[in-house]
C-alpha atoms as a PDB file:
ATOM      1  CA  UNK A   1      62.503 -86.264  86.857  1.00  0.00           C
ATOM      2  CA  UNK A   2      63.667 -86.513  91.024  1.00  0.00           C
ATOM      3  CA  UNK A   3      65.618 -84.020  92.406  1.00  0.00           C
ATOM      4  CA  UNK A   4      67.904 -83.433  95.784  1.00  0.00           C
ATOM      5  CA  UNK A   5      68.696 -79.992  97.156  1.00  0.00           C
ATOM      6  CA  UNK A   6      71.010 -80.397 100.153  1.00  0.00           C
ATOM      7  CA  UNK A   7      71.315 -76.793 102.010  1.00  0.00           C
ATOM      8  CA  UNK A   8      74.490 -76.298 104.154  1.00  0.00           C
ATOM      9  CA  UNK A   9      73.942 -73.775 107.102  1.00  0.00           C
ATOM     10  CA  UNK A  10      77.342 -71.783 107.736  1.00  0.00           C
ATOM     11  CA  UNK A  11      80.125 -73.714 108.563  1.00  0.00           C
ATOM     12  CA  UNK A  12      82.429 -73.746 111.605  1.00  0.00           C
ATOM     13  CA  UNK A  13      85.157 -73.417 108.981  1.00  0.00           C
ATOM     14  CA  UNK A  14      84.428 -72.561 105.244  1.00  0.00           C
ATOM     15  CA  UNK A  15      88.045 -73.196 104.159  1.00  0.00           C
ATOM     16  CA  UNK A  16      87.926 -76.601 105.525  1.00  0.00           C
ATOM     17  CA  UNK A  17      84.528 -77.423 104.616  1.00  0.00           C
ATOM     18  CA  UNK A  18      85.281 -76.347 100.665  1.00  0.00           C
ATOM     19  CA  UNK A  19      88.746 -78.306 100.475  1.00  0.00           C
ATOM     20  CA  UNK A  20      87.030 -81.715 101.819  1.00  0.00           C
ATOM     21  CA  UNK A  21      83.983 -80.999 100.023  1.00  0.00           C
ATOM     22  CA  UNK A  22      85.618 -81.155  96.516  1.00  0.00           C
ATOM     23  CA  UNK A  23      88.314 -83.513  97.115  1.00  0.00           C
ATOM     24  CA  UNK A  24      86.563 -86.215  99.093  1.00  0.00           C
ATOM     25  CA  UNK A  25      82.753 -85.672  99.303  1.00  0.00           C
ATOM     26  CA  UNK A  26      81.457 -84.707  95.874  1.00  0.00           C
ATOM     27  CA  UNK A  27      84.047 -87.081  94.061  1.00  0.00           C
ATOM     28  CA  UNK A  28      81.890 -89.683  96.400  1.00  0.00           C
ATOM     29  CA  UNK A  29      78.132 -88.074  95.636  1.00  0.00           C
ATOM     30  CA  UNK A  30      79.595 -88.603  91.783  1.00  0.00           C
ATOM     31  CA  UNK A  31      79.509 -92.378  92.059  1.00  0.00           C
ATOM     32  CA  UNK A  32      75.883 -92.453  92.878  1.00  0.00           C
ATOM     33  CA  UNK A  33      74.531 -95.027  90.888  1.00  0.00           C
ATOM     34  CA  UNK A  34      71.425 -93.591  88.861  1.00  0.00           C
ATOM     35  CA  UNK A  35      72.975 -90.117  89.112  1.00  0.00           C
ATOM     36  CA  UNK A  36      71.932 -87.914  85.731  1.00  0.00           C
ATOM     37  CA  UNK A  37      73.504 -84.289  86.751  1.00  0.00           C
ATOM     38  CA  UNK A  38      74.593 -82.390  89.619  1.00  0.00           C
ATOM     39  CA  UNK A  39      75.677 -78.926  90.725  1.00  0.00           C
ATOM     40  CA  UNK A  40      76.837 -77.057  93.503  1.00  0.00           C
ATOM     41  CA  UNK A  41      78.154 -73.681  95.095  1.00  0.00           C
ATOM     42  CA  UNK A  42      79.575 -71.947  97.826  1.00  0.00           C
ATOM     43  CA  UNK A  43      78.679 -68.272  96.069  1.00  0.00           C
ATOM     44  CA  UNK A  44      75.024 -67.859  97.771  1.00  0.00           C
ATOM     45  CA  UNK A  45      74.221 -64.766  97.400  1.00  0.00           C
ATOM     46  CA  UNK A  46      73.228 -61.924 100.223  1.00  0.00           C
ATOM     47  CA  UNK A  47      69.323 -61.531 100.410  1.00  0.00           C
ATOM     48  CA  UNK A  48      67.270 -58.877  99.158  1.00  0.00           C
ATOM     49  CA  UNK A  49      67.875 -56.875 102.089  1.00  0.00           C
ATOM     50  CA  UNK A  50      71.253 -57.438 101.769  1.00  0.00           C
ATOM     51  CA  UNK A  51      71.917 -59.575 104.704  1.00  0.00           C
ATOM     52  CA  UNK A  52      73.810 -62.637 104.423  1.00  0.00           C
ATOM     53  CA  UNK A  53      71.810 -66.175 103.339  1.00  0.00           C
ATOM     54  CA  UNK A  54      70.882 -68.473 105.864  1.00  0.00           C
ATOM     55  CA  UNK A  55      72.999 -71.143 104.022  1.00  0.00           C
ATOM     56  CA  UNK A  56      76.410 -71.088 102.900  1.00  0.00           C
ATOM     57  CA  UNK A  57      76.402 -73.798 100.395  1.00  0.00           C
ATOM     58  CA  UNK A  58      73.954 -75.693  97.835  1.00  0.00           C
ATOM     59  CA  UNK A  59      74.211 -79.013  96.373  1.00  0.00           C
ATOM     60  CA  UNK A  60      71.376 -80.177  93.088  1.00  0.00           C
ATOM     61  CA  UNK A  61      71.500 -83.585  92.127  1.00  0.00           C
ATOM     62  CA  UNK A  62      68.695 -85.237  89.257  1.00  0.00           C
ATOM     63  CA  UNK A  63      67.577 -88.485  89.287  1.00  0.00           C
ATOM     64  CA  UNK A  64      65.084 -90.008  86.080  1.00  0.00           C
ATOM     65  CA  UNK A  65      62.497 -91.286  89.288  1.00  0.00           C
ATOM     66  CA  UNK A  66      61.779 -91.104  92.394  1.00  0.00           C
ATOM     67  CA  UNK A  67      62.693 -95.220  92.366  1.00  0.00           C
ATOM     68  CA  UNK A  68      66.338 -94.520  90.953  1.00  0.00           C
ATOM     69  CA  UNK A  69      66.602 -91.718  93.725  1.00  0.00           C
ATOM     70  CA  UNK A  70      65.712 -93.890  96.388  1.00  0.00           C
ATOM     71  CA  UNK A  71      67.955 -97.281  94.970  1.00  0.00           C
ATOM     72  CA  UNK A  72      71.038 -94.444  94.674  1.00  0.00           C
ATOM     73  CA  UNK A  73      70.861 -93.391  98.391  1.00  0.00           C
ATOM     74  CA  UNK A  74      70.153 -97.042  99.466  1.00  0.00           C
ATOM     75  CA  UNK A  75      73.287 -98.116  97.619  1.00  0.00           C
ATOM     76  CA  UNK A  76      76.312 -98.599  99.180  1.00  0.00           C
ATOM     77  CA  UNK A  77      77.678 -95.014  97.339  1.00  0.00           C
ATOM     78  CA  UNK A  78      74.842 -93.839  98.778  1.00  0.00           C
ATOM     79  CA  UNK A  79      75.507 -94.811 102.493  1.00  0.00           C
ATOM     80  CA  UNK A  80      79.177 -93.270 102.167  1.00  0.00           C
ATOM     81  CA  UNK A  81      77.317 -90.469 101.165  1.00  0.00           C
ATOM     82  CA  UNK A  82      75.268 -90.165 103.847  1.00  0.00           C
ATOM     83  CA  UNK A  83      78.130 -91.171 106.546  1.00  0.00           C
ATOM     84  CA  UNK A  84      80.122 -88.920 105.132  1.00  0.00           C
ATOM     85  CA  UNK A  85      78.228 -85.609 105.660  1.00  0.00           C
ATOM     86  CA  UNK A  86      79.574 -85.000 109.395  1.00  0.00           C
ATOM     87  CA  UNK A  87      83.128 -84.839 108.081  1.00  0.00           C
ATOM     88  CA  UNK A  88      82.806 -81.499 106.552  1.00  0.00           C
ATOM     89  CA  UNK A  89      78.948 -79.988 107.153  1.00  0.00           C
ATOM     90  CA  UNK A  90      79.700 -78.388 110.879  1.00  0.00           C
ATOM     91  CA  UNK A  91      76.699 -76.224 110.572  1.00  0.00           C
ATOM     92  CA  UNK A  92      74.592 -79.275 109.523  1.00  0.00           C
ATOM     93  CA  UNK A  93      73.072 -80.040 105.997  1.00  0.00           C
ATOM     94  CA  UNK A  94      69.091 -79.709 105.516  1.00  0.00           C
ATOM     95  CA  UNK A  95      68.029 -82.318 102.157  1.00  0.00           C
ATOM     96  CA  UNK A  96      64.713 -81.941 100.343  1.00  0.00           C
ATOM     97  CA  UNK A  97      64.098 -84.590  97.588  1.00  0.00           C
ATOM     98  CA  UNK A  98      61.211 -83.983  94.883  1.00  0.00           C
ATOM     99  CA  UNK A  99      59.212 -84.782  92.217  1.00  0.00           C
ATOM    100  CA  UNK A 100      59.710 -82.626  89.697  1.00  0.00           C
ATOM    101  CA  UNK A 101      55.847 -81.656  88.182  1.00  0.00           C
ATOM    102  CA  UNK A 102      56.584 -78.560  86.047  1.00  0.00           C
ATOM    103  CA  UNK A 103      58.668 -76.116  83.940  1.00  0.00           C
ATOM    104  CA  UNK A 104      60.921 -75.881  81.156  1.00  0.00           C
END
């Protein structure tokens, strides 16, 4: 299993981020070929000291393996997803992808 995680710092406008993300960006992401599952949240909890989290939102996607992930991101759908990020993520986006090596 290969996972993609996208972390979003605080945007300029939370409401605009959520509206665009849910109505435009997530439907694009859902079309990625080989995508097995995905989930997201814009409700990140405070840290242990009660401070706001460093990130406003998180997105997770799972693919069968690294090759499926690479094919998805190189596809026209993957390119459309990548090009769309600046349209809503005014705080930027941090992406991580990795092979899952353990757990239940």
